[in-house]
C-alpha cells in the first residue's frame, strides 16, 4: 500500500493530507493559513511545520499549487500574485524538508484530474474542461482522457484568454482577460464602481440574490463571458463536458445562467455542463492520484 503526502498550496490556505493511494481516501489532514509574508524563508518554514508530522508515514509527496509549475519551480502569469515567491524552487525545497520523492503540478490541473476520474465510470467523456471561477479564474484540460499539464506547466490557464480586447489591463500584461472581467474579484470591482461603495465579490453576489437588478446584471455578464469561453474552447477542442467549480461557479443560479447563454448557441457549441462534485479536497486528491501513477513506474 502506497501512502501519498498530498499538499495543496493556495493564496489563503495550505493543506496537507495523507492519502491512501489504493482507496483514494484521506487518512489524516491538516491545514494552516498561508503566511502573509511572501518571503521564501518564511514560506519554507511554514511548509516544514505543516509537512513534518506526516513525513514518517508517507512514501512520496504530491503537490498541487497555485501558479505555474515548470520543472518544479513556482512562477505565475501575474507575478504580483506571488510576490517574493516568484521563481520559488518548490519541489527542491519540499524534497529537502521531507527527503521523499516529490512531484508538483498546478492546483486547477490537479482538481481537473480529480473531477475527471470522479465522473461516472465507463463514461464516454474524452475531452473535459474544468473551470474554477473564484477569486481568479483557472482551469484544467483533460484531452483523450489524459490531463494536459503542458511542457511549461501552462496548460489550462484559461483565465488569461481575452474576452474584450479593449478591456482593463490584466496583471499578466494583456488587456481584457476573462479573469479581469468575470472572476469574483472582478464582480466585486464592478459592483464597487457601480454602487460607489467598496464591495467584495461575495457581497455583490448576495445583492444579486436579494434581487438588486444592477447586481444581477453584473452576475449575468460574468456568466455570459464564461459561456463564450466555453463555446470557443468547445469548438477548438471538441469538448464533451465542462465541469464548473469555485465559489462563484458553485454559487446559486450561476451554472444555470451559463447554460442559458449556451442554449442560445448552435448545438455544436454546447457541451455537457456539470457542477464540480469533489469539493475542497479535489486538489489534494487529484495530485495524489496523478502522481501515484508516476510513482508506481519508478
Ligand atoms: Zn491576464
PDB file of C-alpha atoms and ligand atoms in Angstrom:
ATOM      1  CA  UNK A   1       0.000   0.000   0.000  1.00  0.00           C
ATOM      2  CA  UNK A   2       1.413   3.338  -1.044  1.00  0.00           C
ATOM      3  CA  UNK A   3       0.760   6.441   1.061  1.00  0.00           C
ATOM      4  CA  UNK A   4       0.999   9.887  -0.525  1.00  0.00           C
ATOM      5  CA  UNK A   5       1.625  13.073   1.377  1.00  0.00           C
ATOM      6  CA  UNK A   6      -0.556  15.415  -0.663  1.00  0.00           C
ATOM      7  CA  UNK A   7      -0.098  19.171  -0.330  1.00  0.00           C
ATOM      8  CA  UNK A   8      -2.402  21.934  -1.583  1.00  0.00           C
ATOM      9  CA  UNK A   9      -0.857  25.417  -1.665  1.00  0.00           C
ATOM     10  CA  UNK A  10      -3.291  28.291  -2.182  1.00  0.00           C
ATOM     11  CA  UNK A  11      -3.195  32.032  -1.679  1.00  0.00           C
ATOM     12  CA  UNK A  12      -5.122  31.887   1.597  1.00  0.00           C
ATOM     13  CA  UNK A  13      -4.523  28.404   2.989  1.00  0.00           C
ATOM     14  CA  UNK A  14      -2.132  25.480   2.703  1.00  0.00           C
ATOM     15  CA  UNK A  15      -3.362  21.940   3.387  1.00  0.00           C
ATOM     16  CA  UNK A  16      -1.510  18.649   3.783  1.00  0.00           C
ATOM     17  CA  UNK A  17      -3.037  15.179   3.898  1.00  0.00           C
ATOM     18  CA  UNK A  18      -2.007  11.550   3.959  1.00  0.00           C
ATOM     19  CA  UNK A  19      -3.823   9.811   1.104  1.00  0.00           C
ATOM     20  CA  UNK A  20      -4.120   6.039   0.759  1.00  0.00           C
ATOM     21  CA  UNK A  21      -3.379   5.581  -2.957  1.00  0.00           C
ATOM     22  CA  UNK A  22      -5.359   2.333  -3.165  1.00  0.00           C
ATOM     23  CA  UNK A  23      -8.634   3.519  -1.686  1.00  0.00           C
ATOM     24  CA  UNK A  24      -8.132   7.210  -2.656  1.00  0.00           C
ATOM     25  CA  UNK A  25      -9.187   8.143   0.864  1.00  0.00           C
ATOM     26  CA  UNK A  26      -7.718  10.836   3.097  1.00  0.00           C
ATOM     27  CA  UNK A  27      -6.334   9.262   6.279  1.00  0.00           C
ATOM     28  CA  UNK A  28      -5.226  12.410   8.063  1.00  0.00           C
ATOM     29  CA  UNK A  29      -5.402  16.104   7.136  1.00  0.00           C
ATOM     30  CA  UNK A  30      -4.187  19.414   8.488  1.00  0.00           C
ATOM     31  CA  UNK A  31      -4.269  22.977   7.170  1.00  0.00           C
ATOM     32  CA  UNK A  32      -2.723  26.308   8.030  1.00  0.00           C
ATOM     33  CA  UNK A  33      -3.121  29.881   6.836  1.00  0.00           C
ATOM     34  CA  UNK A  34      -0.676  30.768   4.024  1.00  0.00           C
ATOM     35  CA  UNK A  35       1.864  33.208   5.505  1.00  0.00           C
ATOM     36  CA  UNK A  36       1.020  36.797   4.628  1.00  0.00           C
ATOM     37  CA  UNK A  37       4.704  37.495   4.060  1.00  0.00           C
ATOM     38  CA  UNK A  38       5.845  36.201   0.694  1.00  0.00           C
ATOM     39  CA  UNK A  39       9.480  35.899   1.758  1.00  0.00           C
ATOM     40  CA  UNK A  40      10.797  32.495   0.613  1.00  0.00           C
ATOM     41  CA  UNK A  41      12.322  31.684   4.051  1.00  0.00           C
ATOM     42  CA  UNK A  42       9.032  32.295   5.894  1.00  0.00           C
ATOM     43  CA  UNK A  43       7.076  30.296   3.326  1.00  0.00           C
ATOM     44  CA  UNK A  44       9.567  27.439   3.545  1.00  0.00           C
ATOM     45  CA  UNK A  45       9.371  27.384   7.367  1.00  0.00           C
ATOM     46  CA  UNK A  46       5.551  27.241   7.173  1.00  0.00           C
ATOM     47  CA  UNK A  47       5.789  24.326   4.731  1.00  0.00           C
ATOM     48  CA  UNK A  48       8.186  22.493   7.061  1.00  0.00           C
ATOM     49  CA  UNK A  49       5.876  22.886  10.074  1.00  0.00           C
ATOM     50  CA  UNK A  50       2.891  21.703   8.015  1.00  0.00           C
ATOM     51  CA  UNK A  51       4.634  18.672   6.495  1.00  0.00           C
ATOM     52  CA  UNK A  52       6.913  17.398   9.264  1.00  0.00           C
ATOM     53  CA  UNK A  53       4.240  15.496  11.293  1.00  0.00           C
ATOM     54  CA  UNK A  54       3.313  13.455   8.178  1.00  0.00           C
ATOM     55  CA  UNK A  55       6.748  12.616   6.740  1.00  0.00           C
ATOM     56  CA  UNK A  56       7.346   9.312   8.558  1.00  0.00           C
ATOM     57  CA  UNK A  57       4.056   7.845   7.252  1.00  0.00           C
ATOM     58  CA  UNK A  58       4.491   8.839   3.577  1.00  0.00           C
ATOM     59  CA  UNK A  59       6.138   7.203   0.548  1.00  0.00           C
ATOM     60  CA  UNK A  60       6.125  10.262  -1.728  1.00  0.00           C
ATOM     61  CA  UNK A  61       4.883  13.858  -1.905  1.00  0.00           C
ATOM     62  CA  UNK A  62       2.376  15.213  -4.460  1.00  0.00           C
ATOM     63  CA  UNK A  63       1.872  18.990  -4.502  1.00  0.00           C
ATOM     64  CA  UNK A  64      -0.988  20.941  -6.064  1.00  0.00           C
ATOM     65  CA  UNK A  65      -0.036  24.613  -6.034  1.00  0.00           C
ATOM     66  CA  UNK A  66      -1.366  27.924  -7.212  1.00  0.00           C
ATOM     67  CA  UNK A  67       0.728  29.380 -10.069  1.00  0.00           C
ATOM     68  CA  UNK A  68       2.643  27.750 -12.896  1.00  0.00           C
ATOM     69  CA  UNK A  69       4.806  24.739 -12.026  1.00  0.00           C
ATOM     70  CA  UNK A  70       7.598  24.421 -14.561  1.00  0.00           C
ATOM     71  CA  UNK A  71      10.336  21.882 -13.794  1.00  0.00           C
ATOM     72  CA  UNK A  72       9.443  22.064 -10.118  1.00  0.00           C
ATOM     73  CA  UNK A  73       9.764  25.852  -9.972  1.00  0.00           C
ATOM     74  CA  UNK A  74       6.789  28.011  -8.973  1.00  0.00           C
ATOM     75  CA  UNK A  75       6.091  31.063 -11.146  1.00  0.00           C
ATOM     76  CA  UNK A  76       2.940  32.980 -12.131  1.00  0.00           C
ATOM     77  CA  UNK A  77       1.402  34.537 -15.218  1.00  0.00           C
ATOM     78  CA  UNK A  78       0.784  37.511 -12.929  1.00  0.00           C
ATOM     79  CA  UNK A  79       3.994  37.743 -10.832  1.00  0.00           C
ATOM     80  CA  UNK A  80       2.303  40.190  -8.423  1.00  0.00           C
ATOM     81  CA  UNK A  81       0.200  37.251  -7.189  1.00  0.00           C
ATOM     82  CA  UNK A  82       3.278  35.533  -5.778  1.00  0.00           C
ATOM     83  CA  UNK A  83       5.486  38.473  -4.818  1.00  0.00           C
ATOM     84  CA  UNK A  84       8.691  37.136  -3.242  1.00  0.00           C
ATOM     85  CA  UNK A  85       7.699  33.576  -4.128  1.00  0.00           C
ATOM     86  CA  UNK A  86       8.050  34.117  -7.869  1.00  0.00           C
ATOM     87  CA  UNK A  87      10.626  31.546  -9.089  1.00  0.00           C
ATOM     88  CA  UNK A  88      10.425  29.627  -5.799  1.00  0.00           C
ATOM     89  CA  UNK A  89      12.080  26.191  -6.107  1.00  0.00           C
ATOM     90  CA  UNK A  90       9.092  24.359  -4.689  1.00  0.00           C
ATOM     91  CA  UNK A  91       9.983  20.753  -5.470  1.00  0.00           C
ATOM     92  CA  UNK A  92      13.607  21.091  -4.307  1.00  0.00           C
ATOM     93  CA  UNK A  93      12.501  22.786  -1.119  1.00  0.00           C
ATOM     94  CA  UNK A  94       9.892  20.148  -0.228  1.00  0.00           C
ATOM     95  CA  UNK A  95      12.344  17.372  -1.130  1.00  0.00           C
ATOM     96  CA  UNK A  96      14.846  18.924   1.271  1.00  0.00           C
ATOM     97  CA  UNK A  97      12.203  19.111   4.038  1.00  0.00           C
ATOM     98  CA  UNK A  98      10.821  15.596   3.572  1.00  0.00           C
ATOM     99  CA  UNK A  99      13.642  13.603   1.956  1.00  0.00           C
ATOM    100  CA  UNK A 100      10.921  11.934  -0.134  1.00  0.00           C
ATOM    101  CA  UNK A 101      10.368  11.774  -3.915  1.00  0.00           C
ATOM    102  CA  UNK A 102       8.408  14.966  -4.658  1.00  0.00           C
ATOM    103  CA  UNK A 103       6.211  15.987  -7.582  1.00  0.00           C
ATOM    104  CA  UNK A 104       4.255  19.191  -8.202  1.00  0.00           C
ATOM    105  CA  UNK A 105       1.522  20.428 -10.506  1.00  0.00           C
ATOM    106  CA  UNK A 106      -0.856  23.394 -10.772  1.00  0.00           C
ATOM    107  CA  UNK A 107      -3.813  23.203  -8.373  1.00  0.00           C
ATOM    108  CA  UNK A 108      -6.534  23.692 -11.004  1.00  0.00           C
ATOM    109  CA  UNK A 109      -4.934  20.963 -13.146  1.00  0.00           C
ATOM    110  CA  UNK A 110      -4.999  18.640 -10.106  1.00  0.00           C
ATOM    111  CA  UNK A 111      -8.637  19.481  -9.397  1.00  0.00           C
ATOM    112  CA  UNK A 112      -9.484  18.933 -13.080  1.00  0.00           C
ATOM    113  CA  UNK A 113      -7.990  15.456 -12.935  1.00  0.00           C
ATOM    114  CA  UNK A 114      -9.932  14.560  -9.803  1.00  0.00           C
ATOM    115  CA  UNK A 115     -13.190  15.833 -11.303  1.00  0.00           C
ATOM    116  CA  UNK A 116     -12.473  13.744 -14.410  1.00  0.00           C
ATOM    117  CA  UNK A 117     -11.824  10.491 -12.529  1.00  0.00           C
ATOM    118  CA  UNK A 118     -14.892  11.212 -10.364  1.00  0.00           C
ATOM    119  CA  UNK A 119     -17.205  11.264 -13.418  1.00  0.00           C
ATOM    120  CA  UNK A 120     -19.347   8.154 -13.667  1.00  0.00           C
ATOM    121  CA  UNK A 121     -17.090   5.188 -14.536  1.00  0.00           C
ATOM    122  CA  UNK A 122     -17.243   3.858 -18.098  1.00  0.00           C
ATOM    123  CA  UNK A 123     -18.383   7.236 -19.289  1.00  0.00           C
ATOM    124  CA  UNK A 124     -17.892   8.442 -22.813  1.00  0.00           C
ATOM    125  CA  UNK A 125     -16.123  11.618 -21.783  1.00  0.00           C
ATOM    126  CA  UNK A 126     -12.864  12.013 -23.695  1.00  0.00           C
ATOM    127  CA  UNK A 127     -12.311  15.751 -23.637  1.00  0.00           C
ATOM    128  CA  UNK A 128     -13.194  17.632 -20.466  1.00  0.00           C
ATOM    129  CA  UNK A 129     -12.525  21.173 -19.290  1.00  0.00           C
ATOM    130  CA  UNK A 130     -12.633  22.138 -15.628  1.00  0.00           C
ATOM    131  CA  UNK A 131     -13.201  25.844 -14.911  1.00  0.00           C
ATOM    132  CA  UNK A 132     -12.911  27.314 -11.447  1.00  0.00           C
ATOM    133  CA  UNK A 133     -14.452  30.763 -11.067  1.00  0.00           C
ATOM    134  CA  UNK A 134     -13.425  32.148  -7.699  1.00  0.00           C
ATOM    135  CA  UNK A 135     -11.054  34.971  -6.643  1.00  0.00           C
ATOM    136  CA  UNK A 136      -9.465  34.367 -10.063  1.00  0.00           C
ATOM    137  CA  UNK A 137     -10.369  32.082 -12.959  1.00  0.00           C
ATOM    138  CA  UNK A 138      -8.359  28.914 -13.540  1.00  0.00           C
ATOM    139  CA  UNK A 139      -8.792  25.638 -15.286  1.00  0.00           C
ATOM    140  CA  UNK A 140      -7.518  22.266 -16.327  1.00  0.00           C
ATOM    141  CA  UNK A 141      -7.884  20.309 -19.533  1.00  0.00           C
ATOM    142  CA  UNK A 142      -8.298  16.576 -19.993  1.00  0.00           C
ATOM    143  CA  UNK A 143      -7.883  15.551 -23.644  1.00  0.00           C
ATOM    144  CA  UNK A 144      -8.184  11.946 -24.824  1.00  0.00           C
ATOM    145  CA  UNK A 145      -8.734  11.106 -21.139  1.00  0.00           C
ATOM    146  CA  UNK A 146      -5.284  12.433 -20.157  1.00  0.00           C
ATOM    147  CA  UNK A 147      -4.622  15.522 -18.096  1.00  0.00           C
ATOM    148  CA  UNK A 148      -2.720  18.181 -20.010  1.00  0.00           C
ATOM    149  CA  UNK A 149      -0.105  19.854 -17.829  1.00  0.00           C
ATOM    150  CA  UNK A 150       1.871  21.350 -20.727  1.00  0.00           C
ATOM    151  CA  UNK A 151       5.612  21.336 -21.418  1.00  0.00           C
ATOM    152  CA  UNK A 152       5.942  24.585 -19.453  1.00  0.00           C
ATOM    153  CA  UNK A 153       3.130  23.857 -16.974  1.00  0.00           C
ATOM    154  CA  UNK A 154       0.823  26.426 -18.564  1.00  0.00           C
ATOM    155  CA  UNK A 155      -1.932  24.235 -19.995  1.00  0.00           C
ATOM    156  CA  UNK A 156      -5.394  25.184 -18.736  1.00  0.00           C
ATOM    157  CA  UNK A 157      -4.657  28.773 -17.706  1.00  0.00           C
ATOM    158  CA  UNK A 158      -7.885  29.875 -19.360  1.00  0.00           C
ATOM    159  CA  UNK A 159      -8.355  32.857 -17.023  1.00  0.00           C
ATOM    160  CA  UNK A 160      -5.998  34.754 -19.308  1.00  0.00           C
ATOM    161  CA  UNK A 161      -7.891  34.345 -22.544  1.00  0.00           C
ATOM    162  CA  UNK A 162      -9.194  37.656 -23.838  1.00  0.00           C
ATOM    163  CA  UNK A 163     -12.913  38.352 -23.974  1.00  0.00           C
ATOM    164  CA  UNK A 164     -12.699  42.123 -24.561  1.00  0.00           C
ATOM    165  CA  UNK A 165      -9.611  43.446 -26.348  1.00  0.00           C
ATOM    166  CA  UNK A 166     -10.482  46.960 -25.095  1.00  0.00           C
ATOM    167  CA  UNK A 167     -10.993  45.794 -21.521  1.00  0.00           C
ATOM    168  CA  UNK A 168      -8.938  46.635 -18.424  1.00  0.00           C
ATOM    169  CA  UNK A 169      -5.246  45.727 -18.236  1.00  0.00           C
ATOM    170  CA  UNK A 170      -4.626  42.380 -16.502  1.00  0.00           C
ATOM    171  CA  UNK A 171      -1.654  41.576 -14.275  1.00  0.00           C
ATOM    172  CA  UNK A 172      -0.405  39.154 -16.960  1.00  0.00           C
ATOM    173  CA  UNK A 173       0.152  42.089 -19.351  1.00  0.00           C
ATOM    174  CA  UNK A 174      -2.794  41.602 -21.713  1.00  0.00           C
ATOM    175  CA  UNK A 175      -5.972  43.626 -21.924  1.00  0.00           C
ATOM    176  CA  UNK A 176      -9.445  42.278 -21.168  1.00  0.00           C
ATOM    177  CA  UNK A 177      -8.632  38.797 -19.828  1.00  0.00           C
ATOM    178  CA  UNK A 178     -11.715  36.940 -18.624  1.00  0.00           C
ATOM    179  CA  UNK A 179     -10.252  36.857 -15.106  1.00  0.00           C
ATOM    180  CA  UNK A 180     -10.308  40.667 -15.124  1.00  0.00           C
ATOM    181  CA  UNK A 181     -13.949  40.749 -16.257  1.00  0.00           C
ATOM    182  CA  UNK A 182     -15.761  37.766 -14.756  1.00  0.00           C
ATOM    183  CA  UNK A 183     -13.949  36.468 -11.631  1.00  0.00           C
ATOM    184  CA  UNK A 184     -15.146  37.031  -8.066  1.00  0.00           C
ATOM    185  CA  UNK A 185     -12.600  39.843  -7.795  1.00  0.00           C
ATOM    186  CA  UNK A 186     -13.964  41.435 -10.991  1.00  0.00           C
ATOM    187  CA  UNK A 187     -17.561  41.086  -9.741  1.00  0.00           C
ATOM    188  CA  UNK A 188     -16.524  42.943  -6.574  1.00  0.00           C
ATOM    189  CA  UNK A 189     -14.733  45.671  -8.537  1.00  0.00           C
ATOM    190  CA  UNK A 190     -17.619  46.172 -10.966  1.00  0.00           C
ATOM    191  CA  UNK A 191     -20.098  46.333  -8.067  1.00  0.00           C
ATOM    192  CA  UNK A 192     -17.916  48.772  -6.113  1.00  0.00           C
ATOM    193  CA  UNK A 193     -17.679  51.097  -9.138  1.00  0.00           C
ATOM    194  CA  UNK A 194     -21.400  50.888  -9.864  1.00  0.00           C
ATOM    195  CA  UNK A 195     -22.660  51.305  -6.303  1.00  0.00           C
ATOM    196  CA  UNK A 196     -19.852  53.714  -5.303  1.00  0.00           C
ATOM    197  CA  UNK A 197     -19.194  51.599  -2.205  1.00  0.00           C
ATOM    198  CA  UNK A 198     -16.411  49.081  -1.555  1.00  0.00           C
ATOM    199  CA  UNK A 199     -17.860  45.594  -2.030  1.00  0.00           C
ATOM    200  CA  UNK A 200     -16.204  42.222  -2.498  1.00  0.00           C
ATOM    201  CA  UNK A 201     -17.487  39.665  -4.983  1.00  0.00           C
ATOM    202  CA  UNK A 202     -19.397  37.723  -2.349  1.00  0.00           C
ATOM    203  CA  UNK A 203     -21.290  40.866  -1.257  1.00  0.00           C
ATOM    204  CA  UNK A 204     -22.216  41.796  -4.843  1.00  0.00           C
ATOM    205  CA  UNK A 205     -23.403  38.229  -5.414  1.00  0.00           C
ATOM    206  CA  UNK A 206     -25.550  38.471  -2.280  1.00  0.00           C
ATOM    207  CA  UNK A 207     -27.076  41.744  -3.561  1.00  0.00           C
ATOM    208  CA  UNK A 208     -27.985  39.883  -6.759  1.00  0.00           C
ATOM    209  CA  UNK A 209     -29.559  37.051  -4.749  1.00  0.00           C
ATOM    210  CA  UNK A 210     -31.542  39.697  -2.834  1.00  0.00           C
ATOM    211  CA  UNK A 211     -32.964  40.915  -6.155  1.00  0.00           C
ATOM    212  CA  UNK A 212     -30.858  44.009  -6.937  1.00  0.00           C
ATOM    213  CA  UNK A 213     -31.184  44.378 -10.723  1.00  0.00           C
ATOM    214  CA  UNK A 214     -27.784  46.031 -11.257  1.00  0.00           C
ATOM    215  CA  UNK A 215     -26.037  43.314  -9.272  1.00  0.00           C
ATOM    216  CA  UNK A 216     -27.941  40.645 -11.200  1.00  0.00           C
ATOM    217  CA  UNK A 217     -26.715  42.155 -14.473  1.00  0.00           C
ATOM    218  CA  UNK A 218     -23.086  42.015 -13.223  1.00  0.00           C
ATOM    219  CA  UNK A 219     -23.504  38.292 -12.424  1.00  0.00           C
ATOM    220  CA  UNK A 220     -25.155  37.734 -15.810  1.00  0.00           C
ATOM    221  CA  UNK A 221     -22.302  39.403 -17.707  1.00  0.00           C
ATOM    222  CA  UNK A 222     -19.832  37.173 -15.837  1.00  0.00           C
ATOM    223  CA  UNK A 223     -21.800  34.029 -16.730  1.00  0.00           C
ATOM    224  CA  UNK A 224     -22.188  35.215 -20.342  1.00  0.00           C
ATOM    225  CA  UNK A 225     -18.402  35.703 -20.643  1.00  0.00           C
ATOM    226  CA  UNK A 226     -17.781  32.210 -19.242  1.00  0.00           C
ATOM    227  CA  UNK A 227     -20.328  30.796 -21.703  1.00  0.00           C
ATOM    228  CA  UNK A 228     -18.448  32.454 -24.598  1.00  0.00           C
ATOM    229  CA  UNK A 229     -15.181  30.979 -23.332  1.00  0.00           C
ATOM    230  CA  UNK A 230     -16.773  27.525 -23.106  1.00  0.00           C
ATOM    231  CA  UNK A 231     -18.149  27.838 -26.646  1.00  0.00           C
ATOM    232  CA  UNK A 232     -14.743  28.925 -28.007  1.00  0.00           C
ATOM    233  CA  UNK A 233     -12.910  26.069 -26.319  1.00  0.00           C
ATOM    234  CA  UNK A 234     -15.591  23.538 -27.279  1.00  0.00           C
ATOM    235  CA  UNK A 235     -15.221  24.327 -30.961  1.00  0.00           C
ATOM    236  CA  UNK A 236     -11.406  24.330 -30.633  1.00  0.00           C
ATOM    237  CA  UNK A 237     -11.001  21.141 -28.606  1.00  0.00           C
ATOM    238  CA  UNK A 238     -14.204  19.155 -29.208  1.00  0.00           C
ATOM    239  CA  UNK A 239     -15.133  19.157 -25.531  1.00  0.00           C
ATOM    240  CA  UNK A 240     -17.694  16.615 -24.311  1.00  0.00           C
ATOM    241  CA  UNK A 241     -18.085  18.065 -20.838  1.00  0.00           C
ATOM    242  CA  UNK A 242     -17.267  21.183 -18.839  1.00  0.00           C
ATOM    243  CA  UNK A 243     -17.115  20.985 -15.050  1.00  0.00           C
ATOM    244  CA  UNK A 244     -17.751  24.283 -13.245  1.00  0.00           C
ATOM    245  CA  UNK A 245     -16.253  24.894  -9.801  1.00  0.00           C
ATOM    246  CA  UNK A 246     -15.101  27.682  -7.489  1.00  0.00           C
ATOM    247  CA  UNK A 247     -17.053  29.864  -5.060  1.00  0.00           C
ATOM    248  CA  UNK A 248     -18.679  31.859  -7.882  1.00  0.00           C
ATOM    249  CA  UNK A 249     -19.091  28.847 -10.184  1.00  0.00           C
ATOM    250  CA  UNK A 250     -20.942  26.926  -7.477  1.00  0.00           C
ATOM    251  CA  UNK A 251     -22.968  29.909  -6.206  1.00  0.00           C
ATOM    252  CA  UNK A 252     -26.770  29.687  -6.607  1.00  0.00           C
ATOM    253  CA  UNK A 253     -28.028  30.021 -10.219  1.00  0.00           C
ATOM    254  CA  UNK A 254     -24.567  30.668 -11.760  1.00  0.00           C
ATOM    255  CA  UNK A 255     -24.360  27.346 -13.617  1.00  0.00           C
ATOM    256  CA  UNK A 256     -27.951  27.797 -14.766  1.00  0.00           C
ATOM    257  CA  UNK A 257     -27.068  31.216 -16.229  1.00  0.00           C
ATOM    258  CA  UNK A 258     -24.100  29.714 -18.109  1.00  0.00           C
ATOM    259  CA  UNK A 259     -26.420  27.048 -19.505  1.00  0.00           C
ATOM    260  CA  UNK A 260     -28.938  29.700 -20.571  1.00  0.00           C
ATOM    261  CA  UNK A 261     -26.304  31.605 -22.563  1.00  0.00           C
ATOM    262  CA  UNK A 262     -25.002  28.396 -24.122  1.00  0.00           C
ATOM    263  CA  UNK A 263     -28.539  27.395 -25.099  1.00  0.00           C
ATOM    264  CA  UNK A 264     -28.654  30.453 -27.376  1.00  0.00           C
ATOM    265  CA  UNK A 265     -25.822  28.940 -29.472  1.00  0.00           C
ATOM    266  CA  UNK A 266     -25.869  26.203 -32.113  1.00  0.00           C
ATOM    267  CA  UNK A 267     -25.702  22.673 -30.720  1.00  0.00           C
ATOM    268  CA  UNK A 268     -22.036  22.082 -31.630  1.00  0.00           C
ATOM    269  CA  UNK A 269     -21.046  24.790 -29.124  1.00  0.00           C
ATOM    270  CA  UNK A 270     -22.907  23.205 -26.208  1.00  0.00           C
ATOM    271  CA  UNK A 271     -21.007  20.592 -24.182  1.00  0.00           C
ATOM    272  CA  UNK A 272     -22.490  18.937 -21.104  1.00  0.00           C
ATOM    273  CA  UNK A 273     -22.247  21.371 -18.141  1.00  0.00           C
ATOM    274  CA  UNK A 274     -21.629  19.738 -14.761  1.00  0.00           C
ATOM    275  CA  UNK A 275     -21.211  21.291 -11.304  1.00  0.00           C
ATOM    276  CA  UNK A 276     -17.953  20.261  -9.601  1.00  0.00           C
ATOM    277  CA  UNK A 277     -18.526  17.351  -7.222  1.00  0.00           C
ATOM    278  CA  UNK A 278     -15.246  16.824  -5.403  1.00  0.00           C
ATOM    279  CA  UNK A 279     -15.287  19.852  -3.101  1.00  0.00           C
ATOM    280  CA  UNK A 280     -12.333  21.435  -1.357  1.00  0.00           C
ATOM    281  CA  UNK A 281     -10.091  18.368  -1.406  1.00  0.00           C
ATOM    282  CA  UNK A 282     -10.062  17.957  -5.213  1.00  0.00           C
ATOM    283  CA  UNK A 283      -6.543  19.445  -5.465  1.00  0.00           C
ATOM    284  CA  UNK A 284      -5.111  17.130  -2.795  1.00  0.00           C
ATOM    285  CA  UNK A 285      -6.811  14.015  -4.189  1.00  0.00           C
ATOM    286  CA  UNK A 286      -6.128  14.876  -7.833  1.00  0.00           C
ATOM    287  CA  UNK A 287      -2.398  15.415  -7.263  1.00  0.00           C
ATOM    288  CA  UNK A 288      -2.187  12.209  -5.185  1.00  0.00           C
ATOM    289  CA  UNK A 289      -3.905  10.157  -7.903  1.00  0.00           C
ATOM    290  CA  UNK A 290      -1.988  11.696 -10.829  1.00  0.00           C
ATOM    291  CA  UNK A 291       1.459  11.260  -9.290  1.00  0.00           C
ATOM    292  CA  UNK A 292       0.710   7.816  -7.768  1.00  0.00           C
ATOM    293  CA  UNK A 293       0.659   6.623 -11.385  1.00  0.00           C
ATOM    294  CA  UNK A 294       4.153   8.050 -11.977  1.00  0.00           C
ATOM    295  CA  UNK A 295       5.435   6.754  -8.646  1.00  0.00           C
ATOM    296  CA  UNK A 296       4.291   3.213  -9.488  1.00  0.00           C
ATOM    297  CA  UNK A 297       6.524   3.299 -12.606  1.00  0.00           C
ATOM    298  CA  UNK A 298       9.692   4.232 -10.693  1.00  0.00           C
TER     299      UNK A 298
HETATM  300 ZN1  LIG B   1      -4.413  38.080 -17.980  1.00  0.00          ZN
END
